[in-house]
Amino acid sequence: MPKQSKKRSLRHNMVHCLKCNKPQKCISVHLRRMCMKNNTPEEQATELAEMKDSARLWILESRTWDYKELCGIVPHKPSRVAILKAMLKRHFLVNNPPHEGDLSDDPAPSSSPAASISEATSLTTAAVSSEPDSSDPDAGPSDPTWQKDLPAVTTKVRVKMQAAGLYKKFSGDAEVIKDFKKYLSVDLAVTNCQQEVDNVARFLRYMQPTGDVPTLDFLKKSTETRDFFQDLKNTDMTAATILNYIKNILRFVDYLRNRLDLAATNSEFRNQCQAYKELVETLRKAISKTNSKHTLSTRYQRFVDGTRSLRECQEVLRVAEKEFLQIFWMLINKDSAKVSIQQRTYYRYYLEAILVLRHFQRPGAVEGMSVREWLNRKPVDNMLVIGISNHKTATTQLASFAISQEEEAWFQAYYEHIRPGFIGDLDSCDRFFTSAKGTAVSTVTNDLGRMHERYKVSNVTSREVRRIAETEVDSTFTTSQKEGVARYMAHTTAVAKSHYRMLDPASVVQTAVLLGKLSGCSPQRASQTDETSGQQEDRTFDSFIAAFPVTNDGRPPSQKQRTDAGFSPDRTFYDKWCGLQYVNRRRYLLSLFQMRKPSAGSVSRAIAKEGWQSNHPSADEVVKMWRPASREDVEGDKHVINSVVRQKWKGVSIKNFSGEKGLGVVATRQFARGDILCDYHGEVITAQEGNEKMELIIDEAGYMFFFNFREKHLCLDAQSEYCKCHPQLETVGRLINHSSKRPNVKPAACLLNINSKDTIVILFKALKDIKVDEELKFDYGVKRKSFRGEGLDLEWLEE
Ligand SMILES: C[S@@+](CC[C@H](N)C(=O)[O-])C[C@H]1O[C@@H](n2cnc3c(N)ncnc32)[C@H](O)[C@@H]1O
């Protein structure tokens, strides 16, 4: 927000007298006449300087609070809420405030691990305050007692767990749980330990159904411990999963001994831990036996039934392909409005299935794929390599895979036509796959199950297909090829770890091609229906586009060219080739207008300039398809970068409104919602430097724009009329006036690469369609009351 300097009359800098602790309008007069009347002028001057420093320091460092910090200082929620309310009443500024709903005074749990333990070991009942209400719909992530909603309970085991009360858990913010997590991640370097922490939190909750603070009384509860495992078993949980719980609980007991070092000081506690470990070990043996039997019977079943081949595992992709392709053509051929929500969802399932069944990605990797990663896909040898860093799997490896151009067109169709409708105005979701409600997909395994059910094909899990692929790889691949596969599948096993070297896109492509051959088809045409396609690889669409690369300017191969190159004279590949070119051309046209929505005329001119006569989208289609660019798109857009550098923004002009309001900015052409209009041009400095500079601004409007970017407090200094880089030019952005009630533009901080240097730029985006002559206004984010108490008479702030 730009901070404004006040009128002279308001410039009485209130300073607290540190002698009487009262605010004084004119501190020097006050000291002279009252609190320091018996002191020398020098002493008064020294004191005065200190008082002013103190006032400045208070404004700079103490008036703004972070609610998260407050949570650390006052863990007791009712007290914290009371303090927060009092602070807000006294005009403190609070960042990251809780949701409105969090301001209710319901008590929250808190305790240090040591406190809980002393309660447990001295065999007293733990302090009981009420249960953190995880069902409170208003509770939000800003509150440490807040628990994320339970994931939609979908699997039968989970439903049963919930019914048996096994799904409740202590908040991850309970000190002992937080500390256990730290122990796992820092001391033991366990990556992705959340599941383990959750299991322990659930176990503790089961053992101690009341109270907010987990105590260590469970160490004395052998019957309940047995019941816990029996109850888990009753939910039909596999023995392997129960064994996992046991492993987690044993590690928790170890943590209590190691981390808190209580065993050294308290022999009773040490004996308790030991006895408890022995109890759990006994239970483990019994359950292990069941597990071994289960494993043996599964192996026997596989032996009897015969294992499915990789190709069989991918059956659902072939069965569903026809319907999928119909949706694809509807999406890209102007019929996207006719594609129902259900079809859109099936389309997404199919893409997820491609990644799991054909590219052997774990569900967590598919769920974690972000838009940025999709946009950063790297073309290598007619394929596209995608890396996923933020995946929810237990491996620290980057997940990566290579898709064919054809697959790319399918994914792009989802990205362009389905995802925007799913996410609506929520631009906060950065995941590539989103549900119809716009939230990140977190159920890839279930989606795969639904796909199989719908097409009546027996289900295959990610684990199964990966295992089968590995078995086939083991018997047919060379050692170095196996290393490539280990990387492609982002293994965690010790064997695979020793194989990891730098993951490079070319080797990802090589492995994708090899794995494609394994399943009896090339990845470029993995859904080939011909059973003998393994031998007929040269007839695939992959080899077709290798022979006739799809370019925006090229022409599709004639029948003669096709047959000469050994392909069928029919038009199947020809049509697909044209489809790819059409999609590419439309993408290219849209990329020309990322900054602003084009008119049909400007698109027609762009098409004419390319000289395309046919197989291109109409100008109207491009206009209709246009969507406001994402932050990633904007950051890479050369038109935006050029406009920032040259400061020649079209369609905006300075207007003198005269009077107090002075100058402002108006539109001289229409803008569509999402268009980028101009930037707030100036020099980026730290917020502290900005504040210091503000102190020196007297009797003039302020043009300092304070903002946060990647957790840094910054300020865009546009105070001087002409900036250093454009000494002859009055830039427009700094002159945009304020409106909190009817803003039509919104500032957004972006990182642009200007002259090979990452530069933070504040861009103004249209919040709605803007008419010619309309004044541009944005919300300075300043209220009369909150504006250092100085804005009380600034009526325009209410606008
Ligand atoms: C960043 S400057 C905007 C350009 C300014 N109007 C000028 O002539 O240079 C902010 C100052 O503009 C004035 N201002 C901003 N929004 C206004 C509004 N809605 N009505 C009247 N004055 C406004 C205030 O004086 C404020 O301090």
Coordinates of N, CA and C in Angstrom, one line a residue, residues 385-536:
V385 N 9.7 -33.5 -21.0 CA 10.1 -34.0 -19.7 C 9.6 -33.1 -18.6
I386 N 9.0 -33.8 -17.6 CA 8.4 -33.0 -16.5 C 9.0 -33.5 -15.2
G387 N 9.4 -32.6 -14.4 CA 9.9 -32.9 -13.1 C 9.0 -32.5 -12.0
I388 N 8.8 -33.3 -11.0 CA 7.9 -32.9 -9.9 C 8.7 -32.9 -8.6
S389 N 8.8 -31.8 -8.0 CA 9.6 -31.7 -6.8 C 8.7 -31.8 -5.5
N390 N 7.5 -31.3 -5.7 CA 6.7 -31.3 -4.4 C 5.7 -32.4 -4.3
H391 N 6.3 -33.6 -4.4 CA 5.4 -34.8 -4.3 C 5.2 -35.3 -2.9
K392 N 4.1 -35.9 -2.7 CA 3.8 -36.4 -1.3 C 4.2 -37.8 -1.1
T393 N 5.4 -38.1 -1.6 CA 5.8 -39.5 -1.4 C 7.0 -39.6 -0.4
A394 N 7.3 -40.8 0.0 CA 8.3 -40.9 1.0 C 9.7 -40.8 0.5
T395 N 9.9 -40.3 -0.7 CA 11.2 -40.2 -1.3 C 11.7 -38.8 -1.5
T396 N 13.0 -38.6 -1.4 CA 13.4 -37.2 -1.6 C 13.8 -37.0 -3.0
Q397 N 13.6 -38.1 -3.8 CA 13.9 -37.9 -5.2 C 13.0 -37.1 -6.0
L398 N 13.5 -36.4 -7.0 CA 12.6 -35.7 -7.9 C 11.9 -36.7 -8.7
A399 N 10.6 -36.6 -8.8 CA 9.8 -37.5 -9.7 C 10.0 -36.9 -11.1
S400 N 10.2 -37.7 -12.1 CA 10.3 -37.2 -13.5 C 9.9 -38.2 -14.5
F401 N 9.3 -37.7 -15.5 CA 8.9 -38.7 -16.6 C 8.8 -37.9 -17.9
A402 N 8.7 -38.7 -19.0 CA 8.7 -38.0 -20.3 C 7.4 -38.4 -21.0
I403 N 6.7 -37.5 -21.5 CA 5.4 -37.8 -22.3 C 5.6 -37.5 -23.7
S404 N 4.8 -38.1 -24.5 CA 4.9 -37.9 -26.0 C 4.2 -36.6 -26.3
Q405 N 4.4 -36.1 -27.6 CA 3.7 -34.9 -28.0 C 2.2 -35.1 -28.0
E406 N 1.8 -36.3 -28.3 CA 0.3 -36.6 -28.4 C -0.2 -36.4 -26.9
E407 N 0.5 -37.0 -26.0 CA 0.0 -36.9 -24.6 C 0.1 -35.5 -24.1
E408 N 1.1 -34.8 -24.6 CA 1.2 -33.4 -24.2 C -0.1 -32.6 -24.6
A409 N -0.5 -32.9 -25.9 CA -1.8 -32.2 -26.4 C -2.9 -32.6 -25.5
W410 N -3.0 -33.8 -25.0 CA -4.1 -34.2 -24.1 C -4.1 -33.4 -22.8
F411 N -2.9 -33.4 -22.2 CA -2.7 -32.7 -20.9 C -3.0 -31.2 -21.1
Q412 N -2.5 -30.7 -22.2 CA -2.7 -29.2 -22.5 C -4.2 -28.9 -22.6
A413 N -4.9 -29.9 -23.3 CA -6.4 -29.7 -23.4 C -7.1 -29.6 -22.0
Y414 N -6.6 -30.4 -21.1 CA -7.1 -30.4 -19.8 C -6.8 -29.1 -19.1
Y415 N -5.5 -28.7 -19.3 CA -5.0 -27.4 -18.7 C -5.8 -26.2 -19.2
E416 N -6.0 -26.2 -20.5 CA -6.7 -25.0 -21.1 C -8.2 -25.0 -20.9
H417 N -8.8 -26.2 -21.0 CA -10.3 -26.2 -21.1 C -11.0 -26.7 -19.9
I418 N -10.3 -27.5 -19.1 CA -11.0 -28.1 -18.0 C -10.6 -27.5 -16.7
R419 N -9.3 -27.4 -16.4 CA -8.8 -26.8 -15.2 C -9.4 -25.5 -14.9
P420 N -9.4 -24.5 -15.8 CA -9.9 -23.2 -15.5 C -11.3 -23.2 -15.0
G421 N -12.1 -24.1 -15.6 CA -13.5 -24.2 -15.1 C -13.6 -24.8 -13.8
F422 N -12.7 -25.7 -13.4 CA -12.7 -26.3 -12.1 C -12.2 -25.3 -11.0
I423 N -11.2 -24.5 -11.3 CA -10.7 -23.6 -10.3 C -11.5 -22.3 -10.2
G424 N -12.2 -21.9 -11.2 CA -13.0 -20.7 -11.2 C -12.1 -19.5 -10.8
D425 N -12.4 -18.8 -9.8 CA -11.7 -17.6 -9.5 C -10.6 -17.9 -8.4
L426 N -10.5 -19.2 -8.0 CA -9.5 -19.5 -7.0 C -8.2 -19.6 -7.6
D427 N -7.4 -18.6 -7.6 CA -6.1 -18.7 -8.3 C -5.0 -19.2 -7.2
S428 N -5.6 -19.6 -6.1 CA -4.6 -20.0 -5.0 C -4.1 -21.4 -5.2
C429 N -4.9 -22.2 -6.0 CA -4.5 -23.6 -6.1 C -3.4 -23.8 -7.2
D430 N -2.2 -24.2 -6.8 CA -1.2 -24.3 -7.9 C -1.0 -25.7 -8.4
R431 N -1.9 -26.6 -7.9 CA -1.7 -28.0 -8.4 C -2.3 -28.1 -9.8
F432 N -1.7 -29.0 -10.6 CA -2.1 -29.2 -11.9 C -3.5 -29.9 -11.9
F433 N -3.6 -31.0 -11.2 CA -4.9 -31.7 -11.2 C -5.8 -31.1 -10.0
T434 N -6.9 -30.6 -10.4 CA -7.8 -30.2 -9.4 C -9.2 -30.8 -9.6
S435 N -9.9 -30.9 -8.5 CA -11.2 -31.5 -8.6 C -12.2 -30.5 -9.2
A436 N -13.4 -31.0 -9.4 CA -14.4 -30.1 -10.0 C -14.7 -28.9 -9.1
K437 N -14.4 -29.1 -7.8 CA -14.6 -28.0 -6.8 C -13.4 -27.0 -6.7
G438 N -12.4 -27.3 -7.5 CA -11.3 -26.4 -7.6 C -10.2 -26.7 -6.5
T439 N -10.4 -27.8 -5.8 CA -9.3 -28.1 -4.8 C -8.3 -29.1 -5.4
A440 N -7.1 -29.2 -4.8 CA -6.1 -30.1 -5.3 C -6.6 -31.5 -5.2
V441 N -6.4 -32.3 -6.2 CA -6.7 -33.7 -6.2 C -5.8 -34.4 -5.2
S442 N -6.5 -35.2 -4.3 CA -5.6 -36.0 -3.4 C -6.0 -37.5 -3.3
T443 N -6.7 -37.9 -4.4 CA -7.3 -39.2 -4.4 C -7.0 -40.0 -5.6
V444 N -5.8 -39.9 -6.1 CA -5.4 -40.5 -7.4 C -5.7 -42.1 -7.3
T445 N -5.3 -42.7 -6.2 CA -5.6 -44.1 -6.1 C -7.0 -44.4 -6.3
N446 N -7.9 -43.6 -5.6 CA -9.3 -43.9 -5.8 C -9.8 -43.6 -7.2
D447 N -9.3 -42.5 -7.8 CA -9.7 -42.2 -9.1 C -9.4 -43.4 -10.1
L448 N -8.2 -44.0 -9.8 CA -7.8 -45.1 -10.7 C -8.8 -46.3 -10.5
G449 N -9.2 -46.5 -9.2 CA -10.2 -47.5 -8.9 C -11.5 -47.2 -9.6
R450 N -11.9 -46.0 -9.6 CA -13.2 -45.6 -10.3 C -13.1 -45.9 -11.8
M451 N -12.0 -45.5 -12.3 CA -11.8 -45.7 -13.8 C -12.0 -47.2 -14.1
H452 N -11.3 -48.1 -13.3 CA -11.4 -49.5 -13.6 C -12.8 -50.0 -13.4
E453 N -13.5 -49.5 -12.4 CA -14.8 -49.9 -12.1 C -15.7 -49.5 -13.3
R454 N -15.6 -48.3 -13.8 CA -16.4 -47.8 -14.8 C -16.3 -48.6 -16.1
Y455 N -15.1 -49.0 -16.4 CA -14.8 -49.7 -17.7 C -14.8 -51.2 -17.4
K456 N -15.2 -51.6 -16.2 CA -15.2 -53.0 -15.9 C -14.0 -53.8 -16.2
V457 N -12.9 -53.2 -15.8 CA -11.6 -53.8 -16.0 C -11.1 -54.1 -14.5
S458 N -10.4 -55.2 -14.3 CA -10.0 -55.5 -12.9 C -8.9 -54.5 -12.5
N459 N -9.1 -54.0 -11.3 CA -8.3 -52.9 -10.8 C -6.8 -53.2 -10.7
V460 N -6.0 -52.2 -10.9 CA -4.5 -52.3 -10.8 C -4.1 -51.1 -10.0
T461 N -3.3 -51.3 -9.0 CA -2.8 -50.2 -8.2 C -1.4 -49.8 -8.7
S462 N -1.0 -48.6 -8.3 CA 0.3 -48.0 -8.7 C 1.4 -49.0 -8.2
R463 N 1.2 -49.5 -7.0 CA 2.3 -50.3 -6.4 C 2.4 -51.6 -7.3
E464 N 1.2 -52.1 -7.7 CA 1.3 -53.4 -8.5 C 2.0 -53.2 -9.8
V465 N 1.6 -52.1 -10.5 CA 2.1 -51.9 -11.8 C 3.6 -51.6 -11.8
R466 N 4.0 -50.9 -10.7 CA 5.4 -50.6 -10.6 C 6.2 -51.9 -10.3
R467 N 5.6 -52.7 -9.5 CA 6.3 -54.0 -9.1 C 6.5 -54.8 -10.4
I468 N 5.4 -54.9 -11.2 CA 5.4 -55.7 -12.4 C 6.5 -55.2 -13.3
A469 N 6.5 -53.9 -13.5 CA 7.5 -53.2 -14.4 C 8.9 -53.6 -13.9
E470 N 9.1 -53.5 -12.6 CA 10.4 -53.7 -12.1 C 10.8 -55.2 -12.4
T471 N 9.9 -56.1 -12.2 CA 10.2 -57.5 -12.5 C 10.6 -57.7 -13.9
E472 N 9.9 -57.0 -14.8 CA 10.2 -57.2 -16.2 C 11.5 -56.5 -16.5
V473 N 11.8 -55.4 -15.9 CA 13.0 -54.7 -16.1 C 14.2 -55.5 -15.7
D474 N 14.0 -56.2 -14.5 CA 15.1 -57.0 -13.9 C 15.5 -58.1 -14.9
S475 N 14.5 -58.6 -15.6 CA 14.9 -59.8 -16.4 C 15.4 -59.4 -17.8
T476 N 15.1 -58.2 -18.2 CA 15.4 -57.8 -19.6 C 16.4 -56.7 -19.8
F477 N 16.6 -55.8 -18.8 CA 17.4 -54.6 -19.0 C 18.8 -54.8 -18.5
T478 N 19.7 -54.0 -19.1 CA 21.1 -54.0 -18.7 C 21.2 -53.2 -17.4
T479 N 22.4 -53.3 -16.7 CA 22.5 -52.6 -15.4 C 22.3 -51.1 -15.6
S480 N 22.8 -50.5 -16.6 CA 22.7 -49.0 -16.7 C 21.2 -48.7 -17.0
Q481 N 20.6 -49.5 -17.8 CA 19.1 -49.3 -18.1 C 18.3 -49.4 -16.8
K482 N 18.7 -50.3 -16.0 CA 18.0 -50.5 -14.7 C 18.2 -49.3 -13.8
E483 N 19.4 -48.7 -13.9 CA 19.6 -47.4 -13.1 C 18.7 -46.4 -13.6
G484 N 18.5 -46.3 -14.9 CA 17.6 -45.3 -15.5 C 16.2 -45.5 -15.0
V485 N 15.8 -46.7 -14.9 CA 14.4 -47.0 -14.4 C 14.3 -46.7 -13.0
A486 N 15.3 -47.0 -12.2 CA 15.3 -46.6 -10.7 C 15.0 -45.1 -10.6
R487 N 15.7 -44.4 -11.4 CA 15.5 -42.9 -11.4 C 14.1 -42.5 -11.8
Y488 N 13.7 -43.1 -12.9 CA 12.4 -42.8 -13.5 C 11.3 -43.0 -12.5
M489 N 11.5 -44.1 -11.7 CA 10.5 -44.5 -10.8 C 10.7 -43.8 -9.4
A490 N 11.7 -43.0 -9.3 CA 12.1 -42.3 -8.0 C 12.1 -43.3 -6.8
H491 N 12.9 -44.3 -6.9 CA 13.0 -45.3 -5.9 C 13.5 -44.8 -4.6
T492 N 13.2 -45.5 -3.5 CA 13.8 -45.2 -2.2 C 14.7 -46.3 -1.7
T493 N 14.6 -47.4 -2.4 CA 15.3 -48.6 -1.8 C 16.8 -48.3 -1.8
A494 N 17.5 -49.0 -0.9 CA 18.9 -48.8 -0.8 C 19.6 -49.1 -2.1
V495 N 19.1 -50.1 -2.8 CA 19.8 -50.5 -4.0 C 19.7 -49.4 -5.0
A496 N 18.5 -48.9 -5.1 CA 18.3 -47.8 -6.1 C 19.0 -46.6 -5.7
K497 N 19.1 -46.3 -4.5 CA 19.8 -45.1 -4.0 C 21.2 -45.0 -4.5
S498 N 21.9 -46.2 -4.5 CA 23.3 -46.3 -4.9 C 23.4 -46.0 -6.4
H499 N 22.2 -46.1 -7.1 CA 22.3 -45.9 -8.6 C 22.0 -44.4 -9.0
Y500 N 21.6 -43.6 -8.0 CA 21.2 -42.3 -8.4 C 22.4 -41.4 -8.8
R501 N 22.3 -40.8 -9.9 CA 23.2 -39.8 -10.3 C 22.4 -38.6 -10.6
M502 N 23.0 -37.6 -11.2 CA 22.2 -36.5 -11.6 C 21.1 -36.9 -12.6
L503 N 19.9 -36.4 -12.3 CA 18.8 -36.8 -13.2 C 18.8 -35.8 -14.4
D504 N 19.1 -36.4 -15.6 CA 19.1 -35.4 -16.7 C 18.0 -35.8 -17.7
P505 N 17.4 -34.7 -18.3 CA 16.2 -34.9 -19.1 C 16.4 -35.9 -20.2
A506 N 17.6 -36.0 -20.8 CA 17.9 -36.9 -21.9 C 17.7 -38.3 -21.5
S507 N 18.2 -38.6 -20.3 CA 18.2 -40.0 -19.8 C 16.7 -40.4 -19.4
V508 N 16.0 -39.3 -19.0 CA 14.6 -39.6 -18.6 C 13.8 -40.0 -19.9
V509 N 14.2 -39.4 -21.0 CA 13.5 -39.7 -22.3 C 13.9 -41.1 -22.7
Q510 N 15.2 -41.4 -22.6 CA 15.7 -42.8 -23.0 C 14.9 -43.8 -22.2
T511 N 14.8 -43.6 -20.9 CA 14.1 -44.6 -20.1 C 12.6 -44.7 -20.4
A512 N 12.0 -43.6 -20.7 CA 10.6 -43.6 -21.1 C 10.4 -44.4 -22.4
V513 N 11.3 -44.3 -23.3 CA 11.2 -45.1 -24.5 C 11.4 -46.6 -24.2
L514 N 12.4 -46.9 -23.4 CA 12.6 -48.3 -23.0 C 11.4 -48.9 -22.3
L515 N 10.9 -48.1 -21.4 CA 9.7 -48.6 -20.6 C 8.5 -48.8 -21.5
G516 N 8.4 -47.9 -22.5 CA 7.3 -48.0 -23.4 C 7.4 -49.3 -24.2
K517 N 8.6 -49.7 -24.6 CA 8.8 -50.9 -25.3 C 8.4 -52.1 -24.4
L518 N 8.7 -52.0 -23.1 CA 8.4 -53.1 -22.2 C 6.9 -53.4 -22.3
S519 N 6.1 -52.4 -22.3 CA 4.6 -52.7 -22.2 C 4.1 -53.0 -23.6
G520 N 5.0 -53.3 -24.6 CA 4.6 -53.7 -25.9 C 4.2 -52.6 -26.8
C521 N 4.5 -51.4 -26.4 CA 4.2 -50.3 -27.3 C 5.1 -49.1 -26.9
S522 N 5.3 -48.2 -27.9 CA 6.2 -47.1 -27.6 C 5.4 -46.1 -26.8
P523 N 6.0 -45.3 -26.0 CA 5.3 -44.3 -25.2 C 4.5 -43.4 -26.0
Q524 N 5.0 -43.1 -27.2 CA 4.3 -42.2 -28.1 C 3.0 -42.8 -28.6
R525 N 2.9 -44.1 -28.5 CA 1.6 -44.7 -29.0 C 1.3 -45.9 -28.1
A526 N 1.4 -45.6 -26.8 CA 1.3 -46.7 -25.9 C -0.1 -47.3 -25.9
S527 N -1.1 -46.6 -26.4 CA -2.4 -47.2 -26.3 C -2.8 -48.0 -27.6
Q528 N -1.8 -48.3 -28.4 CA -2.0 -49.0 -29.6 C -2.8 -50.3 -29.3
T529 N -3.8 -50.5 -30.1 CA -4.7 -51.7 -29.8 C -4.2 -53.0 -30.4
D530 N -3.4 -52.8 -31.4 CA -2.8 -54.0 -32.0 C -2.0 -54.8 -31.1
E531 N -2.3 -56.1 -30.9 CA -1.6 -56.9 -29.9 C -0.1 -57.0 -30.3
T532 N 0.2 -56.9 -31.6 CA 1.6 -57.1 -32.1 C 2.3 -55.8 -32.2
S533 N 1.7 -54.8 -31.6 CA 2.3 -53.5 -31.8 C 3.8 -53.4 -31.4
G534 N 4.2 -54.3 -30.5 CA 5.6 -54.3 -30.1 C 6.5 -54.5 -31.3
Q535 N 6.1 -55.3 -32.2 CA 6.9 -55.5 -33.3 C 6.7 -54.5 -34.4
Q536 N 5.5 -53.8 -34.3 CA 5.2 -52.9 -35.4 C 5.5 -51.4 -35.0

